[in-house]
């Protein structure tokens, strides 16, 4: 249960207060986490999330006249979300979206993808990567990379929006990329590998929403926002990841052994974003959102300084009293403010 | 006592860990605050601070060859700190500094003023305003405003650096302004009144360090950083302010009754920073620093959004695991990084 003092309520919208005071945490999360988040229980967790989110997603599709289609790119199902009115200056633009869900849950046509298509007036392309435990690290990253590579090299296949149009390679300068929560881990890891491969970056802008970028457990907010401040106890989230997503012992990753939880591709906060002396930064312009109640506050804070020191154009938007994943809340004004600030 | 988990230590410098683990809080602060912070005890609190800070200040003066002089401006003693080497491009520049100290303590030639003169290579002008309880709100604000007005209109009196030079009005475009902690409250309130008077703003830049901008007690971090995370329990700080700085009942403020702790000049977070439609923002370009352990985190976060929505150019630098007033720590690398980012 999330509790709020009068001083905390004074700086929140009524909608945010209602949201927070209606959060009910699993009791004894720290003790029960290994059972709740065991691989056997994952299908049930996924069903629970779908039940909770489906009505909101249907409402968004209806309200904004969004068209959701599935195409095959690089052998993977990919959701293409087309807004009723693509803004004229955004006809050629595309958001490459990596959904989140603690690595084990979530959907390529989730609230985040739908909201961005609707509010930004731009098409969203969202790979339906294999979630954990069926796909442990780096399966999702490699699947997303294959889709990204094909978009850049071959283009987007035809949809009902332009059924007869042959695929045209997407100009990286027209591509935004977006990752929420664990989706940001997949996305930034993907960009690091794309860079090694010599692929161009999505330079229209990178948007990381309450990003999970350090899966080692480090960070100030991983302690102070761990229990009764965020939407979920951190112990539950970390157990989801350690029991389902971490490579199994002895499995090769990227042609070598797994480098542990601070491996710079597994926890992209430990990677190097610098460039040769004098060269322009290679990492795209980045906007991040975090909340002060968010377990990922420290992830955002640390990644901000890391990118800044590498000369990358970066902005960190910290929102008062906001929680993990708050960006996509349709009712909370603080979320709308953060979304407006991105565009 | 400030405690740290392994996960928190992992993202801090060894110097920061040493600093934090050596903090010892007054026990039973919430109960003892009214006694510790009573007006009768203020002289002792000031002496304690001087004893603690004098050696560090002397070391800074020695190390950087700073010249500290006192001049009279608008009837007030004002410290002028001149670095050994004023950078050529900064000969005409001046930092207008308002020191902090929970409204009851502090010095115009404190570590912050000395550090900025040394590291920025620019002269600092720092009014020795009357602290509380001798000067309750708005005494400090009005004294600083009188000094600011005279600097703009008449100029800086001669110092040993330029003894025979007649005072030359300071060009507001050459003036930086800086306020730390409660000094930020005084400074921003001063700028709001200066604006009403039609005085020009210090447009070289505004620097607010772990700023206290809401003296009403509101804010998420006022709760979650209240006890064992920051350098001092919030209960002690707020009692210092409520027992010494708040205007006494029935006293006129600005020609009227005091508007309470959310009065927009007393708690500048509640003021309006907008301008007429289409007009350029009137508030100067602002850089703020806060830390994730800082009770003022939410002050910085909320002021960031307030200024941003008014179209002001504003940057909020959030530092991982840092505490209130961390900016001026000479040994902690995180503090140096934040200072470098300002210039």
XYZ file of C-alpha atoms in Angstrom:
686
model
C 0.000 0.000 0.000
C 1.371 3.369 -1.004
C 0.929 5.968 1.724
C 1.107 9.708 1.265
C 1.649 12.515 3.769
C -0.196 15.815 3.444
C 3.045 17.404 2.227
C 3.290 14.818 -0.538
C -0.351 15.173 -1.516
C 0.133 18.928 -1.780
C 2.350 18.554 -4.850
C 0.359 15.865 -6.705
C -2.688 16.124 -8.934
C -5.926 14.608 -7.550
C -5.653 11.947 -10.300
C -2.155 10.978 -9.157
C -3.268 10.800 -5.518
C -6.141 8.524 -6.519
C -3.823 6.294 -8.530
C -1.225 5.993 -5.787
C -3.625 5.393 -2.937
C -5.264 2.586 -4.915
C -2.043 0.622 -5.328
C -2.075 -2.557 -3.260
C 1.194 -4.413 -3.105
C 1.533 -8.146 -2.759
C 2.133 -8.724 0.953
C 5.483 -10.292 1.928
C 6.793 -9.618 -1.597
C 10.388 -10.258 -0.626
C 9.567 -13.735 0.685
C 6.980 -14.650 -1.942
C 8.818 -13.257 -4.996
C 10.529 -16.557 -5.948
C 7.117 -18.258 -6.127
C 5.176 -15.413 -7.749
C 7.799 -14.878 -10.425
C 8.785 -18.466 -11.128
C 8.847 -19.499 -14.819
C 5.804 -21.732 -14.201
C 3.775 -18.740 -13.047
C 4.697 -16.449 -15.963
C 1.695 -17.404 -18.171
C -0.623 -16.420 -15.331
C 1.191 -13.095 -14.820
C 0.836 -12.375 -18.525
C -2.878 -13.190 -18.493
C -3.344 -10.906 -15.502
C -1.645 -8.023 -17.306
C -3.709 -8.555 -20.470
C -6.945 -8.546 -18.474
C -5.919 -5.339 -16.762
C -4.737 -3.478 -19.847
C -7.006 -4.693 -22.679
C -9.935 -2.335 -21.993
C -7.643 0.723 -21.924
C -5.952 -0.322 -25.153
C -9.289 -0.889 -26.909
C -10.448 2.534 -25.733
C -7.328 4.204 -27.160
C -7.736 2.455 -30.532
C -11.365 3.518 -30.669
C -10.829 7.076 -29.472
C -8.022 7.893 -31.886
C -9.072 5.695 -34.827
C -5.793 3.808 -34.742
C -5.166 0.999 -37.218
C -3.182 -1.883 -35.747
C -1.739 -4.414 -38.183
C 0.791 -7.190 -37.985
C 3.497 -7.610 -40.590
C 6.428 -9.979 -40.836
C 9.862 -8.405 -40.730
C 13.015 -10.533 -40.534
C 10.878 -13.511 -39.570
C 9.275 -11.768 -36.613
C 5.730 -10.518 -36.084
C 5.787 -6.750 -35.874
C 2.862 -4.511 -34.939
C 2.395 -1.456 -37.129
C 0.193 1.199 -35.545
C -1.029 3.892 -37.893
C -2.803 6.977 -36.538
C -5.975 8.175 -38.269
C -4.202 11.370 -39.143
C -0.491 11.119 -39.745
C 0.810 14.662 -39.437
C 1.943 15.931 -42.869
C 5.503 16.618 -41.667
C 5.634 13.100 -40.233
C 4.574 11.037 -43.286
C 8.027 9.505 -43.566
C 8.690 9.262 -39.860
C 8.575 6.059 -37.879
C 8.841 5.239 -34.181
C 10.727 2.017 -33.524
C 9.224 0.894 -30.229
C 10.476 -1.751 -27.807
C 7.783 -2.520 -25.255
C 8.494 -3.211 -21.593
C 7.114 -5.588 -18.956
C 9.903 -6.730 -16.659
C 11.195 -8.910 -19.568
C 8.405 -11.502 -19.090
C 5.185 -9.660 -19.953
C 3.865 -7.004 -22.285
C 2.684 -6.457 -25.810
C 3.922 -4.659 -28.941
C 0.609 -2.822 -29.145
C 0.503 -1.742 -25.539
C -0.658 1.563 -24.160
C 2.719 3.191 -24.754
C 2.835 2.303 -28.444
C -0.795 3.315 -28.998
C -0.418 6.570 -27.082
C 2.668 7.610 -29.011
C 1.031 6.893 -32.366
C -2.032 8.871 -31.333
C -0.413 11.832 -29.596
C 2.644 12.189 -31.817
C 0.653 11.574 -35.023
C 3.312 9.221 -36.317
C 3.420 5.550 -37.292
C 4.798 3.134 -34.688
C 6.598 -0.096 -35.503
C 6.796 -2.451 -32.553
C 8.486 -5.889 -32.718
C 6.706 -8.719 -30.905
C 9.935 -10.125 -29.517
C 10.053 -13.404 -27.599
C 9.652 -12.662 -23.912
C 11.407 -14.488 -21.074
C 11.682 -17.249 -20.022
C 11.069 -18.605 -23.557
C 13.550 -16.035 -24.796
C 16.270 -15.299 -22.301
C 18.795 -12.522 -22.870
C 19.890 -11.722 -25.612
C 17.034 -13.206 -27.680
C 14.791 -10.116 -27.588
C 17.728 -7.818 -28.332
C 18.809 -9.874 -31.336
C 15.281 -10.162 -32.705
C 14.771 -6.404 -32.423
C 18.132 -5.825 -34.093
C 17.149 -8.048 -37.029
C 13.944 -6.035 -37.474
C 15.814 -2.736 -37.173
C 18.410 -3.850 -39.716
C 15.753 -4.868 -42.214
C 13.798 -1.624 -41.782
C 16.917 0.382 -42.574
C 18.073 -1.852 -45.399
C 14.825 -3.015 -47.028
C 12.037 -0.931 -45.537
C 8.590 -1.425 -44.111
C 6.343 -3.968 -45.898
C 3.011 -2.733 -47.247
C 0.074 -2.309 -44.856
C -3.585 -1.471 -45.441
C -2.490 2.146 -45.255
C -0.373 1.710 -48.380
C -1.102 -1.855 -49.553
C 0.530 -1.726 -52.960
C 3.528 0.381 -52.009
C 6.783 -1.539 -52.308
C 8.916 -1.457 -49.170
C 11.150 1.607 -49.110
C 14.195 1.657 -46.821
C 13.561 3.875 -43.806
C 15.920 6.823 -43.573
C 17.525 6.629 -40.103
C 17.125 10.403 -39.836
C 13.360 9.801 -39.947
C 13.384 7.179 -37.246
C 12.605 7.720 -33.599
C 13.281 4.917 -31.163
C 11.480 4.399 -27.905
C 11.841 1.941 -25.059
C 9.882 1.710 -21.822
C 11.203 0.067 -18.653
C 12.830 -3.256 -19.630
C 12.219 -2.275 -23.267
C 14.841 0.433 -22.792
C 17.380 -2.211 -21.767
C 16.647 -4.163 -24.965
C 16.710 -1.021 -27.101
C 19.948 0.497 -25.794
C 21.681 -2.894 -25.932
C 20.442 -3.179 -29.528
C 21.869 0.232 -30.416
C 25.226 -0.738 -28.924
C 25.352 -3.871 -31.104
C 24.039 -1.942 -34.135
C 26.908 0.501 -33.681
C 29.436 -2.363 -33.644
C 27.891 -3.624 -36.874
C 28.174 -0.216 -38.473
C 24.418 0.279 -38.755
C 23.194 3.884 -38.645
C 21.426 5.220 -35.550
C 17.783 6.338 -35.390
C 18.674 10.025 -35.278
C 15.202 11.596 -35.108
C 15.462 11.011 -31.370
C 15.562 8.407 -28.655
C 12.914 8.333 -25.944
C 13.517 6.217 -22.846
C 10.571 6.052 -20.460
C 11.350 5.171 -16.833
C 14.154 3.061 -18.282
C 15.637 -0.060 -16.645
C 19.258 0.239 -17.729
C 21.075 -1.465 -14.873
C 19.943 -5.012 -14.080
C 22.630 -5.497 -11.424
C 20.557 -4.027 -8.593
C 22.813 -0.994 -8.127
C 21.503 2.508 -7.557
C 20.218 4.768 -4.804
C 16.581 4.552 -5.911
C 16.748 0.744 -6.023
C 16.865 0.999 -2.231
C 14.807 4.032 -1.310
C 12.027 3.349 -3.807
C 12.171 -0.418 -3.257
C 9.189 -1.093 -1.060
C 6.172 1.112 -0.578
C 6.786 4.004 -2.950
C 6.605 2.580 -6.470
C 3.921 0.529 -8.265
C 5.616 -2.748 -7.399
C 8.212 -3.876 -4.867
C 11.671 -3.991 -6.448
C 12.228 -7.475 -5.010
C 9.419 -8.771 -7.212
C 10.761 -7.117 -10.354
C 14.323 -8.242 -9.829
C 13.150 -11.786 -9.180
C 11.191 -11.767 -12.441
C 14.428 -10.879 -14.204
C 16.806 -13.175 -12.342
C 14.538 -16.220 -12.592
C 13.518 -15.765 -16.215
C 15.745 -13.438 -18.193
C 19.351 -13.904 -17.038
C 21.106 -16.418 -19.334
C 21.241 -19.934 -17.897
C 24.635 -20.969 -16.522
C 27.048 -22.144 -19.176
C 25.072 -20.709 -22.087
C 27.076 -18.737 -24.607
C 26.082 -15.113 -25.163
C 27.408 -13.180 -28.147
C 29.826 -16.031 -28.832
C 31.285 -15.934 -25.330
C 30.299 -16.581 -21.716
C 27.857 -14.191 -20.052
C 29.691 -11.276 -18.430
C 27.415 -11.134 -15.398
C 24.804 -8.558 -14.481
C 27.136 -5.625 -15.080
C 27.971 -6.826 -18.597
C 27.787 -3.590 -20.634
C 25.346 -5.082 -23.133
C 23.156 -6.610 -20.431
C 23.193 -3.502 -18.229
C 23.801 -0.703 -20.730
C 24.647 1.752 -17.955
C 28.085 0.126 -17.883
C 28.771 0.561 -21.604
C 31.027 3.194 -23.140
C 29.240 5.889 -25.158
C 32.269 7.958 -26.030
C 33.643 8.480 -29.487
C 37.107 9.051 -30.861
C 38.529 12.421 -29.843
C 36.981 15.174 -31.866
C 34.387 12.933 -33.502
C 30.725 13.811 -33.109
C 28.844 11.674 -30.564
C 27.509 8.510 -32.151
C 24.629 7.969 -29.744
C 21.366 9.681 -30.756
C 19.829 12.687 -29.034
C 18.020 11.274 -26.000
C 15.095 12.293 -23.822
C 14.434 10.292 -20.653
C 11.576 10.382 -18.187
C 11.677 9.209 -14.573
C 9.659 9.896 -11.439
C 10.785 10.586 -7.895
C 8.918 7.463 -6.679
C 10.301 5.405 -9.556
C 12.746 2.583 -8.775
C 14.477 3.599 -12.029
C 15.108 7.207 -10.952
C 18.796 6.417 -10.404
C 19.001 4.614 -13.748
C 17.870 7.768 -15.514
C 20.078 10.028 -13.401
C 23.197 7.948 -14.002
C 22.542 7.464 -17.721
C 22.029 11.219 -18.069
C 25.528 11.944 -16.727
C 27.045 9.111 -18.745
C 25.610 10.433 -22.022
C 26.360 14.052 -21.129
C 29.980 13.224 -20.460
C 30.120 11.522 -23.876
C 28.894 14.768 -25.438
C 25.474 13.348 -26.334
C 22.536 15.755 -26.393
C 20.477 14.460 -23.502
C 17.574 15.650 -21.418
C 16.297 14.071 -18.206
C 12.739 14.892 -17.250
C 12.096 14.136 -13.583
C 8.459 14.225 -12.510
C 7.373 14.949 -8.959
C 5.880 11.961 -7.149
C 5.607 9.860 -10.316
C 6.029 6.089 -10.430
C 7.520 3.520 -12.774
C 5.744 3.558 -16.125
C 3.694 6.668 -15.289
C 4.220 8.045 -18.808
C 1.326 6.169 -20.310
C -1.325 6.915 -17.742
C -4.218 8.458 -19.662
C -5.724 10.368 -16.736
C -2.809 11.766 -14.769
C -1.889 15.321 -15.859
C 1.743 14.839 -14.810
C 2.024 12.052 -17.410
C 0.553 14.217 -20.136
C 3.011 16.994 -19.270
C 5.918 14.562 -19.597
C 4.622 13.267 -22.954
C 4.123 16.757 -24.352
C 7.684 17.609 -23.371
C 9.040 14.774 -25.499
C 7.712 15.858 -28.879
C 23.309 7.942 10.954
C 23.160 7.532 7.199
C 23.160 3.887 6.174
C 23.989 2.545 2.727
C 23.220 -0.784 1.094
C 25.730 -2.462 -1.202
C 23.576 -1.458 -4.159
C 23.761 2.172 -3.090
C 27.494 2.053 -2.470
C 27.992 0.618 -5.971
C 26.981 3.891 -7.597
C 28.850 6.293 -5.297
C 32.462 7.424 -5.275
C 34.567 6.246 -2.307
C 34.728 9.891 -1.172
C 30.935 10.140 -1.160
C 30.617 6.872 0.775
C 33.070 8.163 3.359
C 31.196 11.440 3.674
C 27.793 9.809 4.055
C 28.829 7.131 6.504
C 30.400 9.801 8.727
C 27.190 11.773 9.108
C 25.785 11.502 12.609
C 22.365 12.969 13.102
C 21.105 14.498 16.324
C 19.094 11.721 17.974
C 15.368 12.362 18.491
C 15.589 15.341 16.133
C 11.839 15.620 15.775
C 11.357 15.942 19.510
C 14.433 18.048 20.229
C 14.155 20.405 17.231
C 12.214 23.145 19.087
C 14.999 23.343 21.675
C 17.959 22.967 19.320
C 16.643 25.587 16.912
C 15.189 28.091 19.384
C 16.223 31.729 18.837
C 18.284 31.598 22.062
C 20.393 28.771 20.672
C 21.074 30.378 17.284
C 24.384 32.042 18.320
C 25.705 28.633 19.380
C 24.600 27.029 16.099
C 26.397 29.791 14.193
C 29.586 29.337 16.230
C 29.440 25.607 15.577
C 29.172 26.158 11.836
C 32.040 28.662 11.814
C 34.297 26.241 13.735
C 33.452 23.490 11.267
C 33.889 25.511 8.089
C 36.691 28.006 8.868
C 39.629 25.651 8.137
C 38.213 24.658 4.751
C 37.577 28.280 3.816
C 41.105 29.306 4.818
C 42.502 26.447 2.754
C 40.542 27.562 -0.326
C 41.726 31.183 0.046
C 45.314 30.016 0.385
C 45.178 27.431 -2.407
C 43.679 29.720 -5.009
C 45.194 33.044 -3.868
C 41.768 34.562 -3.396
C 41.458 38.149 -2.152
C 38.502 38.680 0.157
C 37.512 42.274 0.889
C 34.537 43.977 2.431
C 32.894 47.002 0.852
C 29.781 48.949 1.732
C 26.965 48.885 -0.786
C 23.577 50.404 -0.014
C 24.526 50.528 3.646
C 25.293 46.809 3.843
C 28.612 44.983 4.240
C 29.319 43.049 1.077
C 32.149 40.569 0.569
C 34.021 40.894 -2.716
C 36.047 37.811 -3.594
C 38.582 38.272 -6.358
C 40.398 35.274 -7.852
C 44.152 35.493 -8.398
C 43.560 35.147 -12.090
C 40.363 36.596 -13.425
C 39.843 34.952 -16.799
C 40.320 37.552 -19.589
C 36.821 36.981 -20.974
C 35.410 37.430 -17.481
C 36.992 40.778 -16.483
C 33.611 42.498 -16.516
C 31.643 39.582 -15.146
C 30.326 39.373 -11.620
C 28.596 36.654 -9.613
C 25.916 38.024 -7.299
C 25.856 35.403 -4.540
C 23.283 34.846 -1.818
C 24.649 32.443 0.765
C 22.558 29.786 2.477
C 22.354 28.362 6.002
C 18.753 27.542 6.859
C 18.130 31.336 7.162
C 19.910 31.522 10.544
C 23.568 30.697 9.801
C 26.178 31.142 7.114
C 28.620 33.640 5.740
C 29.003 35.728 2.563
C 32.498 34.323 2.104
C 31.526 30.709 2.577
C 32.858 27.720 0.682
C 30.356 28.206 -2.132
C 31.352 31.808 -2.803
C 35.070 30.991 -2.591
C 34.779 27.914 -4.782
C 32.876 29.750 -7.501
C 35.406 32.601 -7.567
C 38.269 30.110 -7.785
C 36.831 27.594 -10.229
C 34.904 29.997 -12.441
C 37.708 32.584 -12.435
C 35.255 35.371 -11.856
C 34.677 37.968 -9.118
C 31.977 37.176 -6.567
C 29.923 39.811 -4.755
C 28.176 38.433 -1.699
C 25.944 40.549 0.569
C 26.282 39.940 4.307
C 22.549 40.124 4.883
C 21.036 40.049 8.368
C 20.250 36.472 9.276
C 17.240 35.292 11.283
C 16.006 35.742 13.942
C 17.515 39.283 13.982
C 16.275 39.689 10.433
C 13.087 37.800 9.783
C 11.605 37.539 6.297
C 11.760 39.740 4.188
C 14.772 41.564 5.689
C 17.451 39.537 3.882
C 15.548 39.737 0.586
C 15.170 43.524 0.827
C 18.813 44.043 1.806
C 20.000 41.925 -1.120
C 17.668 43.819 -3.440
C 19.118 47.151 -2.294
C 22.636 45.883 -3.039
C 21.562 44.495 -6.408
C 19.854 47.770 -7.354
C 22.943 49.786 -6.465
C 25.278 47.448 -8.383
C 23.170 47.893 -11.511
C 22.631 51.615 -11.095
C 25.904 52.828 -9.555
C 28.385 49.976 -9.773
C 30.892 48.218 -7.573
C 33.015 50.434 -5.270
C 36.804 50.280 -5.637
C 38.691 47.377 -4.063
C 42.415 46.695 -3.704
C 42.154 45.077 -7.120
C 41.253 48.396 -8.700
C 41.533 50.912 -5.822
C 41.282 54.130 -7.783
C 38.712 52.999 -10.302
C 35.448 54.864 -9.930
C 32.398 52.631 -9.592
C 31.015 51.627 -12.977
C 27.448 50.330 -13.253
C 27.421 46.578 -13.783
C 25.859 45.528 -17.037
C 23.121 42.983 -16.143
C 24.233 40.898 -19.128
C 27.556 40.454 -17.308
C 25.988 39.380 -14.073
C 25.514 35.818 -12.863
C 23.401 35.209 -9.795
C 23.761 32.275 -7.476
C 21.892 31.075 -4.409
C 22.462 27.985 -2.301
C 19.777 26.331 -0.185
C 17.907 29.094 1.713
C 19.976 31.596 -0.275
C 18.014 30.496 -3.339
C 14.768 31.430 -1.595
C 16.146 34.918 -0.875
C 17.531 35.286 -4.396
C 14.453 34.173 -6.352
C 12.191 36.256 -4.118
C 14.546 39.185 -4.800
C 14.312 38.664 -8.555
C 10.515 38.582 -8.361
C 10.488 41.955 -6.550
C 13.190 43.350 -8.873
C 10.958 42.436 -11.815
C 8.019 44.306 -10.240
C 10.290 47.337 -9.842
C 11.344 47.144 -13.461
C 14.974 46.344 -12.653
C 16.860 44.283 -15.263
C 17.634 40.605 -14.610
C 21.150 39.132 -14.211
C 21.111 37.520 -17.641
C 24.545 35.868 -17.673
C 22.842 33.006 -15.834
C 21.217 31.929 -12.634
C 22.651 29.068 -10.594
C 20.516 27.544 -7.839
C 22.306 24.915 -5.751
C 20.117 22.407 -3.890
C 17.619 25.267 -3.635
C 15.017 25.659 -0.884
C 12.163 27.241 -2.828
C 9.131 26.006 -0.934
C 9.094 26.751 2.793
C 5.592 25.299 3.270
C 6.813 21.728 3.830
C 5.252 20.405 0.607
C 7.022 17.970 -1.712
C 7.698 14.273 -2.142
C 11.354 14.533 -1.086
C 10.402 16.445 2.068
C 9.001 13.116 3.254
C 11.222 10.444 1.726
C 14.468 12.287 2.355
C 13.319 13.621 5.731
C 15.100 11.402 8.213
C 18.157 9.317 7.578
C 19.079 10.096 3.987
C 20.172 13.742 3.932
C 22.791 15.632 5.953
C 20.227 16.810 8.473
C 16.707 15.754 9.471
C 14.118 17.911 7.748
C 12.337 18.446 11.081
C 15.371 20.327 12.348
C 15.650 22.518 9.273
C 11.962 23.388 9.153
C 12.014 24.235 12.856
C 14.961 26.590 12.287
C 12.846 28.393 9.721
C 9.514 28.388 11.534
C 10.992 29.542 14.858
C 13.300 32.192 13.449
C 12.494 33.291 9.919
C 8.713 33.313 9.488
C 7.379 36.832 10.127
C 5.970 37.307 13.628
C 2.159 37.386 13.838
C 0.654 40.741 12.981
C 3.817 42.109 11.349
C 3.337 43.768 7.981
C 5.230 42.311 5.040
C 5.488 44.239 1.782
C 2.900 46.690 3.065
C 0.371 43.980 3.827
C -0.183 40.989 6.101
C 1.985 37.914 5.570
C 0.377 35.545 3.051
C 1.413 32.389 4.874
C 4.038 29.825 3.957
C 2.774 29.473 0.376
C 2.986 33.233 -0.224
C 4.616 33.400 -3.688
C 7.383 35.713 -2.494
C 8.079 33.641 0.617
C 7.949 30.289 -1.213
C 8.891 31.247 -4.777
C 7.684 27.905 -6.129
C 4.174 29.371 -5.931
C 4.967 32.503 -7.955
C 4.060 33.083 -11.587
C 6.997 33.130 -14.011
C 5.012 33.565 -17.199
C 5.127 36.577 -19.433
C 2.582 38.248 -21.678
C 1.662 36.129 -24.674
C 4.405 36.191 -27.242
C 6.848 38.088 -25.030
C 10.243 36.524 -24.324
C 10.543 34.941 -20.874
C 11.603 37.508 -18.292
C 13.268 35.046 -15.893
C 16.969 34.402 -16.574
C 18.426 31.175 -17.947
C 18.665 28.846 -14.947
C 20.775 25.862 -13.947
C 19.809 23.955 -10.818
C 21.538 21.177 -8.936
C 19.914 18.659 -6.602
C 20.784 15.222 -5.288
C 18.650 12.101 -4.934
C 19.228 12.122 -1.135
C 18.537 15.857 -0.957
C 15.418 17.049 0.875
C 15.229 19.734 -1.832
C 15.048 17.252 -4.742
C 11.341 17.967 -5.168
C 11.942 21.720 -4.969
C 14.300 21.507 -7.928
C 12.038 19.118 -9.847
C 8.956 21.288 -9.402
C 10.775 24.551 -10.167
C 12.198 22.972 -13.319
C 8.703 22.261 -14.673
C 7.415 25.644 -13.558
C 10.160 27.509 -15.413
C 9.975 25.215 -18.434
C 6.258 25.829 -18.768
C 6.968 29.575 -18.654
C 9.359 29.118 -21.585
C 12.471 29.801 -19.501
C 15.696 28.077 -20.538
C 16.265 25.753 -17.603
C 18.415 22.773 -16.788
C 18.067 20.490 -13.775
C 21.153 18.509 -12.845
C 20.264 15.584 -10.587
C 23.187 13.821 -8.971
C 23.084 10.207 -7.846
C 23.149 9.736 -4.071
C 24.052 13.377 -3.396
C 22.878 15.335 -0.369
C 21.796 18.869 0.427
C 24.616 21.321 -0.240
C 26.855 18.695 -1.871
C 27.929 21.159 -4.568
C 30.674 22.693 -2.498
C 32.337 19.557 -1.215
C 36.000 19.858 -2.235
C 36.750 16.116 -2.250
C 33.707 14.423 -3.722
C 34.020 13.883 -7.495
C 30.241 14.019 -7.971
C 30.316 17.611 -6.665
C 33.101 18.599 -9.037
C 31.171 17.098 -11.953
C 28.107 19.153 -11.039
C 30.190 22.341 -10.742
C 31.924 21.786 -14.076
C 28.518 21.343 -15.691
C 27.424 24.795 -14.562
C 30.054 26.884 -16.288
